[in-house]
Coordinates of C-alpha atoms in Angstrom, one line a residue:
Chain A
M16 CA 125.2 146.2 78.7
K17 CA 124.4 143.7 76.0
K18 CA 127.5 141.7 77.0
F19 CA 126.3 141.7 80.6
I20 CA 122.8 140.5 79.6
A21 CA 124.4 137.8 77.4
I22 CA 126.5 136.6 80.4
I23 CA 123.4 136.6 82.6
C24 CA 121.4 134.6 80.0
V25 CA 124.3 132.1 79.6
F26 CA 124.4 131.8 83.4
I27 CA 120.6 131.2 83.7
L28 CA 120.7 128.7 80.8
S29 CA 123.6 126.8 82.4
Y30 CA 121.9 126.9 85.8
N31 CA 118.7 125.5 84.2
L32 CA 120.5 122.7 82.5
N33 CA 122.3 121.9 85.6
A34 CA 119.0 122.1 87.6
Q35 CA 117.5 119.5 85.2
D36 CA 120.4 117.2 85.9
V37 CA 120.1 117.8 89.7
S38 CA 116.4 117.3 89.7
S39 CA 116.9 113.8 88.3
K40 CA 118.7 112.9 91.5
K41 CA 115.6 113.3 93.7
W42 CA 114.9 110.1 95.5
F43 CA 112.5 109.0 98.2
S44 CA 114.2 106.6 100.6
L45 CA 113.0 104.5 103.5
G46 CA 115.1 103.0 106.2
M47 CA 115.6 101.7 109.8
R48 CA 118.0 102.9 112.4
S49 CA 119.7 101.9 115.6
T50 CA 121.2 104.6 117.8
G51 CA 123.7 104.7 120.6
S52 CA 123.3 107.6 123.0
I53 CA 126.0 109.0 125.2
F54 CA 124.7 111.4 127.7
S55 CA 126.7 113.7 129.8
D56 CA 124.7 112.7 132.9
D57 CA 122.6 109.7 132.0
G58 CA 125.2 107.3 130.6
F59 CA 125.0 105.0 127.6
G60 CA 121.8 103.7 126.0
I61 CA 120.6 102.2 122.8
G62 CA 117.6 103.0 120.6
T63 CA 115.7 101.8 117.7
G64 CA 113.7 103.7 115.0
G65 CA 113.1 104.5 111.4
Q66 CA 113.3 107.3 108.9
F67 CA 112.5 108.3 105.4
R68 CA 114.5 110.6 103.2
I69 CA 113.4 113.2 100.7
Q70 CA 116.2 114.4 98.5
F71 CA 115.9 118.0 97.4
S72 CA 118.8 118.1 95.0
Q73 CA 122.1 116.3 94.2
R74 CA 123.8 118.1 97.1
V75 CA 120.9 118.4 99.6
N76 CA 118.9 115.6 101.3
S77 CA 116.6 115.5 104.2
D78 CA 116.1 112.9 106.9
W79 CA 112.7 112.5 108.7
F80 CA 113.1 110.3 111.7
A81 CA 111.5 108.8 114.8
D82 CA 113.3 106.8 117.4
Y83 CA 113.0 105.4 120.9
I84 CA 116.0 105.3 123.2
S85 CA 116.3 103.6 126.6
I86 CA 119.0 104.4 129.1
N87 CA 119.9 102.8 132.4
I88 CA 121.1 105.4 134.9
N89 CA 123.3 103.6 137.5
N90 CA 120.7 100.8 138.0
K91 CA 118.5 103.4 139.7
V92 CA 116.5 105.2 137.0
K93 CA 115.3 104.2 133.5
S94 CA 115.3 107.1 131.1
D95 CA 113.2 106.7 127.9
Y96 CA 113.5 109.2 125.1
A97 CA 111.3 109.4 122.0
H98 CA 112.4 111.7 119.2
I99 CA 110.6 112.7 116.1
G100 CA 112.2 115.3 113.9
W101 CA 114.1 116.1 110.7
S102 CA 117.6 116.9 109.6
V103 CA 119.0 118.5 106.4
L104 CA 121.9 116.7 104.9
F105 CA 124.4 118.6 102.8
Y106 CA 126.9 116.7 100.6
P107 CA 130.1 118.9 100.5
F108 CA 131.7 116.9 97.8
K109 CA 130.3 116.7 94.3
N110 CA 129.8 113.5 92.3
L111 CA 130.1 111.0 95.1
L112 CA 127.0 109.0 94.2
Y113 CA 127.2 105.3 93.7
P114 CA 129.5 103.6 92.6
N115 CA 131.6 105.7 95.0
F116 CA 131.5 103.8 98.3
F117 CA 131.8 106.8 100.6
Q118 CA 129.4 109.8 100.4
P119 CA 130.1 112.1 103.4
Y120 CA 127.7 114.7 104.6
I121 CA 127.1 117.3 107.3
L122 CA 123.7 117.6 108.8
A123 CA 121.6 119.8 111.1
G124 CA 118.0 119.8 112.1
H125 CA 115.4 120.0 114.7
C126 CA 113.2 117.5 116.6
F127 CA 110.5 117.2 119.3
D128 CA 111.5 115.0 122.1
Y129 CA 109.7 113.2 125.0
N130 CA 111.5 112.0 128.1
K131 CA 110.2 109.8 130.8
K132 CA 112.2 108.9 133.8
T133 CA 111.1 105.9 136.0
A134 CA 112.6 104.6 139.2
I135 CA 113.8 101.1 138.3
S136 CA 112.9 99.5 141.6
F137 CA 109.6 101.5 142.0
P138 CA 108.1 101.7 138.5
D139 CA 105.1 103.7 139.8
I140 CA 107.4 106.6 140.5
S141 CA 108.1 108.5 137.3
K142 CA 108.1 111.9 135.7
D143 CA 107.9 112.9 132.1
R144 CA 108.1 116.0 129.9
W145 CA 107.8 117.1 126.3
G146 CA 110.4 119.3 124.8
S147 CA 112.2 120.4 121.7
A148 CA 115.8 119.9 120.5
V149 CA 118.3 120.8 117.8
Q150 CA 121.0 118.6 116.4
A151 CA 124.0 118.8 114.2
G152 CA 126.7 116.5 113.1
I153 CA 128.6 114.6 110.4
G154 CA 128.1 111.3 108.7
T155 CA 128.6 109.2 105.6
H156 CA 126.6 106.9 103.4
F157 CA 128.3 103.7 102.5
N158 CA 126.8 103.1 99.0
I159 CA 126.4 99.3 98.7
T160 CA 124.3 99.4 95.5
E161 CA 122.8 102.2 93.5
R162 CA 119.7 102.1 95.6
F163 CA 120.9 100.7 98.9
D164 CA 123.1 102.4 101.5
V165 CA 124.3 102.0 105.1
S166 CA 124.7 105.3 106.8
L167 CA 126.8 106.2 109.9
T168 CA 126.0 109.5 111.6
T169 CA 127.3 111.2 114.7
Q170 CA 125.5 114.2 115.9
Y171 CA 125.1 116.2 119.1
M172 CA 121.6 117.0 120.2
I173 CA 120.8 119.8 122.6
H174 CA 117.5 119.8 124.4
L175 CA 115.9 123.2 124.6
T176 CA 113.9 122.4 127.7
S177 CA 114.0 121.7 131.4
E178 CA 115.6 118.3 132.1
I179 CA 114.2 115.9 134.6
N180 CA 116.7 115.1 137.4
F181 CA 116.4 112.8 140.4
K182 CA 117.7 112.5 143.9
E183 CA 117.8 109.5 146.2
D184 CA 117.2 109.7 149.9
N185 CA 118.9 107.6 152.6
Y186 CA 116.3 104.8 152.2
G187 CA 116.8 104.5 148.5
K188 CA 113.6 106.3 147.5
I189 CA 113.9 108.2 144.2
E190 CA 112.4 111.6 143.8
F191 CA 112.2 113.4 140.5
Y192 CA 112.3 117.2 139.9
T193 CA 112.8 119.6 137.1
H194 CA 114.9 122.7 136.8
S195 CA 113.1 125.9 136.7
H196 CA 114.9 126.9 133.5
S197 CA 116.2 125.2 130.4
T198 CA 119.7 123.8 130.9
L199 CA 120.8 123.1 127.3
E200 CA 121.8 119.6 128.3
G201 CA 122.3 117.2 125.4
H202 CA 123.6 113.9 124.2
L203 CA 125.8 112.5 121.5
L204 CA 123.9 110.3 119.2
T205 CA 125.7 107.8 116.9
T206 CA 123.3 106.2 114.4
I207 CA 123.7 103.4 112.0
S208 CA 120.9 103.2 109.5
I209 CA 120.0 101.2 106.4
N210 CA 118.2 102.9 103.6
Y211 CA 116.7 101.9 100.3
K212 CA 115.8 104.4 97.6
I213 CA 112.2 103.5 96.8
F214 CA 111.4 105.8 93.9
R215 CA 112.4 109.0 92.1
Y216 CA 110.0 112.0 92.2
G217 CA 109.8 115.2 90.3
K218 CA 111.3 115.6 86.9
Chain B
M25 CA 107.5 53.4 104.1
V26 CA 105.3 54.7 101.3
N27 CA 105.5 58.2 102.8
K28 CA 109.3 58.0 102.8
V29 CA 109.4 57.0 99.2
L30 CA 107.0 59.8 98.3
L31 CA 109.1 62.2 100.2
L32 CA 112.3 61.0 98.5
F33 CA 110.5 61.3 95.1
L34 CA 109.4 64.8 95.9
M35 CA 112.9 65.8 97.0
L36 CA 114.4 64.3 93.9
H37 CA 111.8 66.1 91.7
F38 CA 112.6 69.4 93.5
S39 CA 116.4 69.0 93.1
L40 CA 116.1 68.0 89.5
H41 CA 113.8 70.9 88.8
S42 CA 116.2 73.2 90.7
Q43 CA 119.0 72.4 88.2
D44 CA 116.8 73.8 85.4
E45 CA 117.2 77.4 86.6
N46 CA 120.0 79.3 88.2
T47 CA 117.9 80.8 90.9
F48 CA 114.4 81.3 92.0
V49 CA 115.1 84.7 93.4
K50 CA 114.2 87.8 91.5
K51 CA 113.0 91.3 92.1
G52 CA 109.7 91.1 93.9
T53 CA 110.1 87.6 95.4
I54 CA 108.3 87.3 98.6
K55 CA 109.5 84.7 101.2
A56 CA 107.8 83.6 104.3
M57 CA 108.4 81.0 107.0
A58 CA 107.4 80.0 110.5
T59 CA 109.5 77.8 112.8
L60 CA 110.5 77.1 116.4
S61 CA 113.6 79.0 117.4
P62 CA 115.7 78.2 120.5
S63 CA 117.9 80.9 122.0
K64 CA 120.5 81.5 124.7
I65 CA 120.7 84.5 127.0
F66 CA 124.2 84.2 128.4
S67 CA 123.9 86.8 131.2
K68 CA 121.3 84.8 133.1
N69 CA 121.9 81.4 131.6
L70 CA 118.3 81.3 130.2
S71 CA 117.2 79.4 127.1
P72 CA 113.9 80.9 125.9
F73 CA 112.4 79.4 122.7
Y74 CA 110.0 81.1 120.3
L75 CA 107.6 80.7 117.5
H76 CA 109.5 82.6 114.9
G77 CA 107.8 84.1 111.9
N78 CA 109.4 85.9 109.0
L79 CA 108.3 87.8 106.0
E80 CA 110.8 89.0 103.4
Y81 CA 110.6 91.0 100.2
Y82 CA 113.4 91.0 97.7
L83 CA 113.9 94.5 96.3
D84 CA 116.4 93.1 93.9
K85 CA 118.7 90.1 93.9
K86 CA 121.0 91.6 96.5
I87 CA 118.7 93.4 98.9
S88 CA 115.7 92.4 100.8
V89 CA 113.6 94.0 103.5
S90 CA 112.7 91.6 106.2
G91 CA 110.3 91.6 109.2
D92 CA 110.6 89.1 112.0
G93 CA 108.4 88.3 115.0
Y94 CA 109.4 86.1 117.9
Y95 CA 106.6 84.9 120.1
F96 CA 107.8 83.6 123.5
L97 CA 106.7 80.0 124.1
G98 CA 108.8 79.0 127.2
D99 CA 112.2 78.4 128.6
L100 CA 114.3 75.3 128.1
S101 CA 116.6 75.9 131.0
N102 CA 116.2 74.1 134.3
E103 CA 116.0 77.4 136.2
K104 CA 112.7 79.1 136.9
S105 CA 111.9 81.3 134.0
T106 CA 112.6 85.0 134.5
F107 CA 109.8 85.9 132.0
N108 CA 106.1 85.6 131.8
F109 CA 106.6 86.5 128.2
H110 CA 109.4 87.8 126.2
H111 CA 108.3 88.7 122.6
S112 CA 110.2 90.7 120.1
L113 CA 109.8 92.3 116.7
F114 CA 112.4 93.2 114.1
F115 CA 112.5 95.0 110.8
G116 CA 115.4 95.7 108.6
T117 CA 117.4 94.6 105.6
N118 CA 119.4 91.6 104.5
F119 CA 122.2 91.8 101.9
H120 CA 122.4 88.6 99.8
F121 CA 125.1 86.8 98.0
I122 CA 123.3 84.5 95.6
K123 CA 124.9 81.8 93.5
N124 CA 122.7 79.3 91.7
N125 CA 120.2 78.1 94.3
N126 CA 122.4 79.2 97.2
D127 CA 121.6 82.4 99.0
F128 CA 124.0 83.4 101.8
Y129 CA 123.1 86.6 103.5
I130 CA 123.9 89.0 106.3
G131 CA 121.5 91.5 107.7
F132 CA 120.8 94.2 110.2
Q133 CA 117.5 94.7 112.0
P134 CA 116.6 97.2 114.7
G135 CA 113.8 95.9 116.9
I136 CA 112.0 96.0 120.2
D137 CA 111.6 93.6 123.0
I138 CA 108.2 93.3 124.8
S139 CA 108.5 91.5 128.1
E140 CA 106.8 90.8 131.4
L141 CA 108.9 89.6 134.3
Y142 CA 107.7 86.5 136.2
S143 CA 107.7 88.2 139.6
F144 CA 105.9 91.4 138.4
S145 CA 103.1 90.1 136.2
S146 CA 101.3 93.4 135.8
K147 CA 104.1 95.5 134.2
T148 CA 104.8 95.2 130.5
L149 CA 108.4 96.3 129.6
V150 CA 109.5 97.6 126.3
N151 CA 113.2 97.8 125.4
P152 CA 115.0 98.6 122.1
L153 CA 117.1 95.9 120.5
I154 CA 119.8 95.8 117.8
S155 CA 120.3 92.6 115.8
V156 CA 122.6 91.2 113.2
N157 CA 121.5 88.2 111.0
V158 CA 123.7 85.6 109.3
G159 CA 121.8 83.1 107.3
Y160 CA 121.6 80.8 104.3
N161 CA 118.7 79.8 102.1
F162 CA 118.7 76.9 99.7
F163 CA 116.0 77.3 97.0
V164 CA 114.9 73.8 96.1
S165 CA 111.9 74.6 93.9
R166 CA 109.7 77.4 92.6
Y167 CA 107.9 77.6 95.9
F168 CA 110.0 76.0 98.6
N169 CA 113.3 76.7 100.3
F170 CA 115.3 75.4 103.2
F171 CA 116.8 78.0 105.5
I172 CA 119.1 78.4 108.5
L173 CA 119.4 81.6 110.4
M174 CA 121.5 82.8 113.3
K175 CA 120.5 86.1 114.9
N176 CA 122.5 87.9 117.5
T177 CA 120.5 90.5 119.4
Y178 CA 121.8 93.2 121.8
G179 CA 119.7 94.9 124.4
E180 CA 119.1 95.4 128.1
N181 CA 116.0 95.1 130.2
I182 CA 116.2 98.2 132.5
L183 CA 113.1 98.4 134.6
I184 CA 112.5 96.4 137.8
I185 CA 115.4 93.9 137.4
P186 CA 118.1 95.4 135.1
F187 CA 119.9 92.7 133.2
N188 CA 121.4 92.1 129.8
I189 CA 118.9 90.4 127.5
S190 CA 121.4 90.0 124.6
D191 CA 121.1 86.6 123.1
I192 CA 121.8 84.3 120.1
R193 CA 118.8 82.7 118.3
F194 CA 118.8 79.9 115.9
S195 CA 116.1 79.1 113.3
A196 CA 116.0 76.5 110.6
G197 CA 113.4 74.7 108.5
L198 CA 111.3 74.9 105.4
G199 CA 110.3 78.3 103.9
F200 CA 108.0 79.4 101.1
H201 CA 108.5 81.9 98.4
I202 CA 106.6 83.2 95.4

């Protein structure tokens, strides 16, 4: 029994020592992002936005983002998306901080999204909706300096809400409608972001 | 003539002074400038020009955060302008290669375009932009620098008249830093 308690004590002690080391890696970062969006139905669009990161430990980080994406659907409809949400980044490989150039991660998270579709030739005809989405993917930091990194992320985002669709009549008039149920449609987002570690927090 | 002599004297003073120190850039340096910036939109053969303002903060000697605003002033092409206005805003980071007073840099700035088309004056259009900077600063004194910047933007106006608004912009002139 004493041996067992001793092992537990050693384990807790080593965990605490390790935790102190880990806690020293907590950074608050700020950055900007550009996103390319590939939709199954809508086509390709680009977006712009920003994010901040709060690092929880050496292996776990979080990304709090907002972006605005604009898509041209066959020169008929403009689809604007606004996302605001967060992702958790997990670094599967230990000790890949700067000066290592590559720091890969997997990420998953949730966001709120707003979509507005507008008829390109008749901007007064539009329809919008609020919704929710989940996303997951992979990425890597390119550590340029100790505090500065460029990050490349590819993730798939699934909208948990009814999508807005449109139909065109014989005279070219666009009419929007929504499905009566959620369709689990989504888009593949590829994001390049630049980030700077502003300050450490915690002990 | 007197002005030219004074100008030459000032430039000589600045260049001599510049040899005293390796660089005027350090952590916390703030740089600002305003200049006229011509551009070329190849998809429509347009040549808008802007009042370009920039504010930059050096986080260290290699990295700076930079905000740029382009205020549309007109179009230099012979064709009737497509825009009533075509402003844009950018914010991002530049990565610097500094040697002595020379500061070569490349940068990345997401941004937005705020436009109004000539034929539809009541509708303001907002489109996302991606941009890449390539530039060079020459620090001539404690407070002044000469700069040249080429910015390549990528974006598309989607509403009303869809067309590619990607362009190349040039800026050059005198900048200030503290």
